[in-house]
Amino acid sequence: MSIVRLAFLAVIIIIIGIVASYSLYDYFTSPHYKMIEINDFSKIYSLIVINNNEIILGGVKIINNTFPIGIAGIYFLNNNTFINFNVSEYFNGGYIYSLGYNGTAILLGGSTRINGTLHTSLVEINLQDYKIYNLSKFISPFYTIGQIYAIDWTGNYWLVGGNAYIVGVGQSPFLIPFLLKINSSGFYDLSPKLPSDFKVLGGSSTIYSIYSKNSSSIIVGGNAVNMTATIYYNNTFYNVSFNFLHLGVLLTSYYWKGYWLIGGENLTNPENPEPFLAYINNSQVYPIKLKYQLGVVTSLSSINNNIIIALRVPFITSNGTTYGSVILYGHNFEKLDTIMSKPFIVIENMVTYNSILYGVGYEQKGNNFYGILIIFSRI
């Protein structure tokens, strides 16, 4: 074998070694995730991670692309099976939007359709014996027509929020927000104490997210025009000030590195909704600039002291424009890396458990939607 051929082979071996090294580096350093399609759902809106094997899911199955039925159950990771809780009779014609967990029981909140109208629906399941309790009857009749969007366990009591459909005398129908406090003593209506921004008469006001930390809770949503937010602590609501034009709605909230975070959609330009993210310091809202100019922030979480932000954004595909998801990750807001960017996939909710990130949402295939669970085992 000639010296030239030996030299050529040596170069080829070196190149192969370099490529293999980069491939191994990329494999062991790049985010790694798997996506599981769960056909029991058309869309999954919320999840609770019980342990490394059991995940509670809540969402909707759309029958014949027209009729919704709220679905909830446990997904077992060890054998990839789903067991339905059989609570759909309480969410027939409606949705399950939110789940809450206090260590022994879960609350499921959403709506059911009665005589053509969506009614609030709240169900408790005892995870010790899986008994089902319909708590909807304990909700004030004033909030009967409407939907529940947010549930959170504070450590001492439940907070449940949503909206109610009101028909005033001589007025057009409108939506008002409601907030309930539930403990062993009963149901307490906190709605009248909400800040005035939450109660724009004649408007459309809703509570979409509640997050509790360190004995306080943040409650966010939107009224007919503006984003709304308040902090609830020691039986008192504290105003959150937006010292700027804040047209839009807040859909998610979180607590990270000593600050409340809020996210949603900026509608200053309604034709081009912009993802909105901000932190709260001394009751003042400070917006955070994101590199994406169209879309909405759908969920917030963190892992290993790093923030995780899920956005629903438009993608340009060969078939036109469609929605998909982007997940941003970083130690600070000035440097956020994109760890996932997928058209036709929408992330509705994220939860971190034992340094693993779990996300739920749906995948669009043609005109059909399929519930998905995404697991990031390495970020």
CSV table of C-alpha atoms in Angstrom, one decimal:
chain,number,residue,atom,x,y,z
A,1,MET,CA,0.0,0.0,0.0
A,2,SER,CA,1.5,3.3,-1.0
A,3,ILE,CA,2.3,6.1,1.4
A,4,VAL,CA,-0.2,8.4,-0.4
A,5,ARG,CA,-3.0,5.8,0.1
A,6,LEU,CA,-2.0,5.4,3.8
A,7,ALA,CA,-2.1,9.1,4.3
A,8,PHE,CA,-5.5,9.3,2.6
A,9,LEU,CA,-6.9,6.6,4.9
A,10,ALA,CA,-5.5,8.3,7.9
A,11,VAL,CA,-7.2,11.5,7.0
A,12,ILE,CA,-10.5,9.7,6.5
A,13,ILE,CA,-10.2,8.0,9.9
A,14,ILE,CA,-9.5,11.4,11.5
A,15,ILE,CA,-12.6,12.9,9.8
A,16,ILE,CA,-14.7,10.0,10.9
A,17,GLY,CA,-13.4,10.3,14.5
A,18,ILE,CA,-14.2,14.1,14.5
A,19,VAL,CA,-17.7,13.5,13.2
A,20,ALA,CA,-18.3,10.7,15.7
A,21,SER,CA,-17.0,12.9,18.5
A,22,TYR,CA,-19.4,15.7,17.5
A,23,SER,CA,-22.3,13.3,17.2
A,24,LEU,CA,-21.7,11.9,20.7
A,25,TYR,CA,-21.3,15.4,22.1
A,26,ASP,CA,-24.5,16.5,20.4
A,27,TYR,CA,-26.3,13.4,21.7
A,28,PHE,CA,-25.2,13.8,25.3
A,29,THR,CA,-25.6,17.6,25.4
A,30,SER,CA,-28.7,18.4,23.3
A,31,PRO,CA,-32.1,18.3,24.8
A,32,HIS,CA,-33.6,14.9,24.6
A,33,TYR,CA,-37.4,14.3,24.6
A,34,LYS,CA,-40.0,11.8,23.6
A,35,MET,CA,-43.6,12.5,22.5
A,36,ILE,CA,-46.4,10.1,23.4
A,37,GLU,CA,-49.7,10.3,21.6
A,38,ILE,CA,-52.7,9.5,23.8
A,39,ASN,CA,-55.7,8.9,21.6
A,40,ASP,CA,-58.2,9.0,24.5
A,41,PHE,CA,-57.8,12.8,24.2
A,42,SER,CA,-58.2,15.3,21.4
A,43,LYS,CA,-56.5,17.9,23.5
A,44,ILE,CA,-54.9,17.7,26.9
A,45,TYR,CA,-55.0,20.9,28.9
A,46,SER,CA,-53.5,20.0,32.3
A,47,LEU,CA,-51.4,17.5,34.1
A,48,ILE,CA,-50.4,16.4,37.6
A,49,VAL,CA,-47.3,14.3,38.2
A,50,ILE,CA,-47.9,11.9,41.1
A,51,ASN,CA,-44.6,10.0,40.9
A,52,ASN,CA,-42.1,8.8,38.3
A,53,ASN,CA,-44.7,6.4,36.9
A,54,GLU,CA,-48.1,8.0,37.3
A,55,ILE,CA,-49.3,11.2,35.6
A,56,ILE,CA,-52.9,12.5,35.9
A,57,LEU,CA,-54.2,14.1,32.7
A,58,GLY,CA,-57.2,16.2,32.0
A,59,GLY,CA,-58.6,17.5,28.7
A,60,VAL,CA,-61.2,16.8,26.1
A,61,LYS,CA,-62.3,14.3,23.5
A,62,ILE,CA,-64.1,15.8,20.5
A,63,ILE,CA,-66.6,13.3,19.1
A,64,ASN,CA,-67.1,13.5,15.3
A,65,ASN,CA,-65.1,16.8,15.4
A,66,THR,CA,-68.2,18.5,16.9
A,67,PHE,CA,-69.2,17.3,20.3
A,68,PRO,CA,-66.7,17.8,23.3
A,69,ILE,CA,-66.5,15.5,26.3
A,70,GLY,CA,-64.2,16.2,29.3
A,71,ILE,CA,-61.8,13.3,29.9
A,72,ALA,CA,-59.4,12.6,32.8
A,73,GLY,CA,-57.4,9.7,34.0
A,74,ILE,CA,-54.0,8.3,35.0
A,75,TYR,CA,-51.3,7.5,32.5
A,76,PHE,CA,-48.7,4.9,33.5
A,77,LEU,CA,-45.3,5.4,32.0
A,78,ASN,CA,-44.0,1.9,32.8
A,79,ASN,CA,-46.4,0.1,30.5
A,80,ASN,CA,-47.8,3.1,28.4
A,81,THR,CA,-51.4,2.6,29.5
A,82,PHE,CA,-54.2,5.0,30.3
A,83,ILE,CA,-56.9,4.4,32.8
A,84,ASN,CA,-60.0,6.6,32.5
A,85,PHE,CA,-61.5,8.0,35.7
A,86,ASN,CA,-65.0,7.8,34.1
A,87,VAL,CA,-65.9,11.3,35.1
A,88,SER,CA,-67.2,12.4,31.7
A,89,GLU,CA,-70.8,12.4,32.9
A,90,TYR,CA,-69.9,15.5,34.9
A,91,PHE,CA,-68.2,17.1,31.8
A,92,ASN,CA,-70.6,15.9,29.1
A,93,GLY,CA,-70.6,18.4,26.3
A,94,GLY,CA,-67.8,20.4,28.0
A,95,TYR,CA,-64.1,20.4,28.9
A,96,ILE,CA,-61.7,19.7,31.7
A,97,TYR,CA,-59.3,22.6,31.8
A,98,SER,CA,-57.6,22.4,35.1
A,99,LEU,CA,-56.4,19.9,37.7
A,100,GLY,CA,-55.3,20.4,41.3
A,101,TYR,CA,-53.6,17.9,43.7
A,102,ASN,CA,-53.2,18.1,47.5
A,103,GLY,CA,-51.4,14.8,48.1
A,104,THR,CA,-54.5,12.7,48.7
A,105,ALA,CA,-57.1,14.0,46.3
A,106,ILE,CA,-57.4,15.8,43.0
A,107,LEU,CA,-59.9,18.4,41.8
A,108,LEU,CA,-61.0,18.6,38.2
A,109,GLY,CA,-62.5,21.8,36.9
A,110,GLY,CA,-64.2,22.7,33.7
A,111,SER,CA,-67.7,22.7,32.3
A,112,THR,CA,-70.6,20.6,31.2
A,113,ARG,CA,-73.4,21.4,28.7
A,114,ILE,CA,-76.9,21.5,30.1
A,115,ASN,CA,-79.8,22.6,27.8
A,116,GLY,CA,-77.3,23.9,25.3
A,117,THR,CA,-75.4,26.1,27.8
A,118,LEU,CA,-72.0,25.5,29.4
A,119,HIS,CA,-72.3,25.1,33.2
A,120,THR,CA,-69.4,25.1,35.7
A,121,SER,CA,-68.3,21.6,36.8
A,122,LEU,CA,-66.1,20.8,39.8
A,123,VAL,CA,-65.3,17.2,40.8
A,124,GLU,CA,-63.1,15.7,43.5
A,125,ILE,CA,-61.5,12.2,43.3
A,126,ASN,CA,-60.0,10.6,46.4
A,127,LEU,CA,-56.9,8.8,45.2
A,128,GLN,CA,-57.0,6.4,48.1
A,129,ASP,CA,-60.2,4.7,47.0
A,130,TYR,CA,-60.9,6.6,43.7
A,131,LYS,CA,-64.3,7.7,44.9
A,132,ILE,CA,-65.8,10.5,42.9
A,133,TYR,CA,-67.6,13.5,44.5
A,134,ASN,CA,-69.5,16.1,42.5
A,135,LEU,CA,-68.8,19.4,44.1
A,136,SER,CA,-70.6,21.5,41.5
A,137,LYS,CA,-73.7,21.7,43.6
A,138,PHE,CA,-71.8,23.6,46.3
A,139,ILE,CA,-70.9,26.4,43.9
A,140,SER,CA,-73.2,29.5,44.2
A,141,PRO,CA,-76.0,29.5,41.7
A,142,PHE,CA,-74.7,32.9,40.7
A,143,TYR,CA,-71.8,31.1,39.0
A,144,THR,CA,-73.7,28.1,37.6
A,145,ILE,CA,-73.5,29.2,34.0
A,146,GLY,CA,-69.8,29.4,33.1
A,147,GLN,CA,-66.5,27.5,33.2
A,148,ILE,CA,-63.7,26.7,35.6
A,149,TYR,CA,-60.2,27.4,34.2
A,150,ALA,CA,-57.9,27.5,37.2
A,151,ILE,CA,-57.4,25.3,40.3
A,152,ASP,CA,-54.5,25.4,42.8
A,153,TRP,CA,-53.8,23.9,46.2
A,154,THR,CA,-52.1,26.5,48.4
A,155,GLY,CA,-51.0,24.0,51.1
A,156,ASN,CA,-54.0,24.9,53.3
A,157,TYR,CA,-57.0,25.3,51.0
A,158,TRP,CA,-58.0,25.2,47.3
A,159,LEU,CA,-58.4,28.2,45.1
A,160,VAL,CA,-60.8,27.8,42.1
A,161,GLY,CA,-61.3,30.4,39.4
A,162,GLY,CA,-63.1,30.9,36.1
A,163,ASN,CA,-65.9,33.0,34.7
A,164,ALA,CA,-69.7,33.1,34.9
A,165,TYR,CA,-72.2,34.2,32.4
A,166,ILE,CA,-74.5,36.9,33.7
A,167,VAL,CA,-77.7,38.4,32.2
A,168,GLY,CA,-78.5,41.6,33.9
A,169,VAL,CA,-81.8,43.4,33.9
A,170,GLY,CA,-82.1,45.4,30.7
A,171,GLN,CA,-78.5,44.6,29.9
A,172,SER,CA,-76.6,42.4,27.4
A,173,PRO,CA,-75.1,39.2,28.8
A,174,PHE,CA,-71.5,39.5,29.9
A,175,LEU,CA,-68.9,37.4,31.7
A,176,ILE,CA,-67.7,38.1,35.3
A,177,PRO,CA,-64.8,36.4,37.0
A,178,PHE,CA,-65.3,34.2,40.1
A,179,LEU,CA,-62.8,33.0,42.7
A,180,LEU,CA,-63.7,30.4,45.3
A,181,LYS,CA,-61.8,29.4,48.4
A,182,ILE,CA,-62.5,25.8,49.5
A,183,ASN,CA,-61.4,24.1,52.7
A,184,SER,CA,-62.7,21.5,55.2
A,185,SER,CA,-65.2,24.1,56.5
A,186,GLY,CA,-66.8,24.8,53.1
A,187,PHE,CA,-66.9,27.1,50.1
A,188,TYR,CA,-66.1,30.8,50.4
A,189,ASP,CA,-66.7,33.3,47.6
A,190,LEU,CA,-63.7,35.7,47.3
A,191,SER,CA,-65.0,37.2,44.0
A,192,PRO,CA,-66.5,40.4,45.6
A,193,LYS,CA,-63.0,41.2,47.1
A,194,LEU,CA,-61.2,41.0,43.8
A,195,PRO,CA,-59.6,44.3,42.6
A,196,SER,CA,-61.8,46.5,40.4
A,197,ASP,CA,-59.8,45.7,37.3
A,198,PHE,CA,-61.2,42.2,37.4
A,199,LYS,CA,-64.8,43.4,37.4
A,200,VAL,CA,-65.4,45.5,34.3
A,201,LEU,CA,-69.2,45.7,34.0
A,202,GLY,CA,-70.6,44.7,30.7
A,203,GLY,CA,-67.2,43.2,29.7
A,204,SER,CA,-65.8,39.8,29.5
A,205,SER,CA,-63.7,39.0,32.5
A,206,THR,CA,-62.0,35.6,33.3
A,207,ILE,CA,-59.5,34.1,35.7
A,208,TYR,CA,-57.2,31.8,33.8
A,209,SER,CA,-54.4,30.9,36.1
A,210,ILE,CA,-53.6,30.6,39.8
A,211,TYR,CA,-50.2,29.8,41.3
A,212,SER,CA,-49.3,29.6,45.0
A,213,LYS,CA,-45.9,29.9,46.7
A,214,ASN,CA,-44.8,30.8,50.2
A,215,SER,CA,-48.3,31.3,51.6
A,216,SER,CA,-49.4,33.7,48.8
A,217,SER,CA,-51.0,33.2,45.5
A,218,ILE,CA,-51.1,35.1,42.2
A,219,ILE,CA,-54.3,35.2,40.3
A,220,VAL,CA,-54.3,36.3,36.6
A,221,GLY,CA,-56.6,36.6,33.7
A,222,GLY,CA,-58.2,39.4,31.7
A,223,ASN,CA,-61.1,41.7,31.5
A,224,ALA,CA,-62.9,43.0,28.4
A,225,VAL,CA,-59.7,44.9,27.4
A,226,ASN,CA,-56.8,44.5,29.7
A,227,MET,CA,-54.6,41.9,31.4
A,228,THR,CA,-55.5,41.5,35.1
A,229,ALA,CA,-53.4,40.3,38.0
A,230,THR,CA,-53.5,40.3,41.8
A,231,ILE,CA,-51.6,38.7,44.7
A,232,TYR,CA,-53.6,37.1,47.5
A,233,TYR,CA,-52.0,36.9,50.9
A,234,ASN,CA,-53.3,36.6,54.4
A,235,ASN,CA,-56.9,37.0,53.2
A,236,THR,CA,-56.1,40.3,51.4
A,237,PHE,CA,-55.8,41.1,47.7
A,238,TYR,CA,-52.9,43.3,46.6
A,239,ASN,CA,-53.1,45.3,43.4
A,240,VAL,CA,-50.6,44.7,40.7
A,241,SER,CA,-49.8,47.8,38.6
A,242,PHE,CA,-49.3,47.9,34.9
A,243,ASN,CA,-47.7,51.3,34.2
A,244,PHE,CA,-48.0,50.8,30.5
A,245,LEU,CA,-50.6,50.0,27.9
A,246,HIS,CA,-51.5,46.4,28.7
A,247,LEU,CA,-54.2,45.3,26.3
A,248,GLY,CA,-54.4,41.6,26.3
A,249,VAL,CA,-54.9,38.6,28.5
A,250,LEU,CA,-52.8,36.6,31.0
A,251,LEU,CA,-53.0,32.8,30.7
A,252,THR,CA,-50.2,31.5,32.9
A,253,SER,CA,-48.3,32.4,36.1
A,254,TYR,CA,-45.3,31.1,38.0
A,255,TYR,CA,-42.8,31.9,40.9
A,256,TRP,CA,-39.1,31.9,40.0
A,257,LYS,CA,-36.0,33.3,41.8
A,258,GLY,CA,-38.1,35.4,44.2
A,259,TYR,CA,-40.4,36.9,41.5
A,260,TRP,CA,-43.8,36.3,40.3
A,261,LEU,CA,-43.9,35.7,36.5
A,262,ILE,CA,-46.9,36.2,34.3
A,263,GLY,CA,-47.4,35.3,30.7
A,264,GLY,CA,-50.0,35.5,28.0
A,265,GLU,CA,-50.9,37.6,24.9
A,266,ASN,CA,-50.3,41.2,24.2
A,267,LEU,CA,-53.2,42.5,22.0
A,268,THR,CA,-52.1,46.1,21.5
A,269,ASN,CA,-52.2,45.2,17.9
A,270,PRO,CA,-55.1,42.7,17.7
A,271,GLU,CA,-54.2,41.6,14.2
A,272,ASN,CA,-50.7,40.6,15.3
A,273,PRO,CA,-50.9,39.2,18.9
A,274,GLU,CA,-47.5,39.3,20.6
A,275,PRO,CA,-46.3,36.8,23.3
A,276,PHE,CA,-46.3,38.6,26.6
A,277,LEU,CA,-43.9,37.7,29.5
A,278,ALA,CA,-43.2,39.9,32.6
A,279,TYR,CA,-42.0,39.7,36.2
A,280,ILE,CA,-43.5,41.5,39.2
A,281,ASN,CA,-41.3,43.5,41.6
A,282,ASN,CA,-42.8,45.5,44.4
A,283,SER,CA,-46.3,45.2,42.8
A,284,GLN,CA,-45.0,46.6,39.5
A,285,VAL,CA,-45.1,44.7,36.2
A,286,TYR,CA,-41.9,44.7,34.2
A,287,PRO,CA,-42.2,43.3,30.6
A,288,ILE,CA,-39.5,40.9,29.3
A,289,LYS,CA,-38.7,41.1,25.6
A,290,LEU,CA,-38.8,37.8,23.8
A,291,LYS,CA,-37.3,37.1,20.3
A,292,TYR,CA,-40.7,35.9,19.0
A,293,GLN,CA,-43.0,38.7,17.8
A,294,LEU,CA,-46.1,36.7,17.1
A,295,GLY,CA,-48.0,34.2,19.3
A,296,VAL,CA,-48.8,33.6,23.0
A,297,VAL,CA,-47.0,32.4,26.1
A,298,THR,CA,-49.0,29.3,27.2
A,299,SER,CA,-47.0,27.9,30.2
A,300,LEU,CA,-44.1,28.5,32.5
A,301,SER,CA,-42.0,26.1,34.6
A,302,SER,CA,-38.4,25.7,35.7
A,303,ILE,CA,-35.7,23.1,36.2
A,304,ASN,CA,-32.4,23.2,37.9
A,305,ASN,CA,-32.9,26.9,38.6
A,306,ASN,CA,-33.4,27.6,34.9
A,307,ILE,CA,-36.7,29.1,33.5
A,308,ILE,CA,-38.7,27.2,30.8
A,309,ILE,CA,-41.2,29.1,28.6
A,310,ALA,CA,-43.7,27.5,26.2
A,311,LEU,CA,-45.1,29.6,23.4
A,312,ARG,CA,-47.7,28.9,20.7
A,313,VAL,CA,-46.4,30.6,17.6
A,314,PRO,CA,-47.3,30.5,13.8
A,315,PHE,CA,-45.1,28.4,11.5
A,316,ILE,CA,-44.9,28.8,7.7
A,317,THR,CA,-45.1,25.3,6.2
A,318,SER,CA,-45.6,23.9,2.7
A,319,ASN,CA,-49.3,23.9,3.3
A,320,GLY,CA,-49.4,27.5,4.5
A,321,THR,CA,-49.4,29.0,8.0
A,322,THR,CA,-50.1,26.7,11.0
A,323,TYR,CA,-49.6,27.0,14.8
A,324,GLY,CA,-46.9,25.1,16.7
A,325,SER,CA,-44.9,25.3,19.8
A,326,VAL,CA,-41.5,26.8,20.8
A,327,ILE,CA,-39.9,26.0,24.2
A,328,LEU,CA,-37.3,28.5,25.5
A,329,TYR,CA,-34.8,27.6,28.3
A,330,GLY,CA,-32.2,29.6,30.1
A,331,HIS,CA,-30.6,30.8,33.3
A,332,ASN,CA,-31.7,34.4,32.7
A,333,PHE,CA,-34.1,36.2,30.4
A,334,GLU,CA,-31.3,37.8,28.4
A,335,LYS,CA,-30.1,34.4,27.1
A,336,LEU,CA,-32.8,31.9,26.2
A,337,ASP,CA,-32.1,28.9,24.1
A,338,THR,CA,-34.7,27.2,21.9
A,339,ILE,CA,-34.9,23.6,23.0
A,340,MET,CA,-37.9,22.7,20.9
A,341,SER,CA,-39.5,24.2,17.8
A,342,LYS,CA,-42.3,22.1,16.2
A,343,PRO,CA,-45.2,23.0,13.9
A,344,PHE,CA,-48.5,21.3,14.5
A,345,ILE,CA,-47.6,20.7,18.1
A,346,VAL,CA,-49.1,22.9,20.9
A,347,ILE,CA,-48.0,22.8,24.5
A,348,GLU,CA,-50.8,23.8,26.9
A,349,ASN,CA,-49.2,23.0,30.3
A,350,MET,CA,-45.8,22.1,31.7
A,351,VAL,CA,-44.7,20.6,35.1
A,352,THR,CA,-41.3,19.7,36.4
A,353,TYR,CA,-40.8,16.6,38.7
A,354,ASN,CA,-37.5,15.1,39.8
A,355,SER,CA,-35.6,17.2,37.2
A,356,ILE,CA,-37.7,15.9,34.4
A,357,LEU,CA,-40.0,18.3,32.4
A,358,TYR,CA,-43.4,17.0,31.4
A,359,GLY,CA,-45.6,18.9,28.9
A,360,VAL,CA,-49.1,18.2,27.6
A,361,GLY,CA,-51.1,19.6,24.7
A,362,TYR,CA,-52.1,18.3,21.3
A,363,GLU,CA,-50.9,17.5,17.8
A,364,GLN,CA,-52.8,18.5,14.7
A,365,LYS,CA,-53.0,16.1,11.8
A,366,GLY,CA,-55.1,17.5,9.0
A,367,ASN,CA,-58.4,18.5,10.6
A,368,ASN,CA,-58.0,16.2,13.6
A,369,PHE,CA,-56.3,16.7,17.0
A,370,TYR,CA,-54.6,14.2,19.2
A,371,GLY,CA,-53.6,14.6,22.8
A,372,ILE,CA,-49.9,14.4,23.5
A,373,LEU,CA,-47.5,14.0,26.5
A,374,ILE,CA,-43.9,15.2,26.0
A,375,ILE,CA,-41.2,14.2,28.4
A,376,PHE,CA,-37.8,15.9,28.5
A,377,SER,CA,-35.5,13.5,30.2
A,378,ARG,CA,-32.5,15.8,29.5
A,379,ILE,CA,-32.3,19.5,29.0
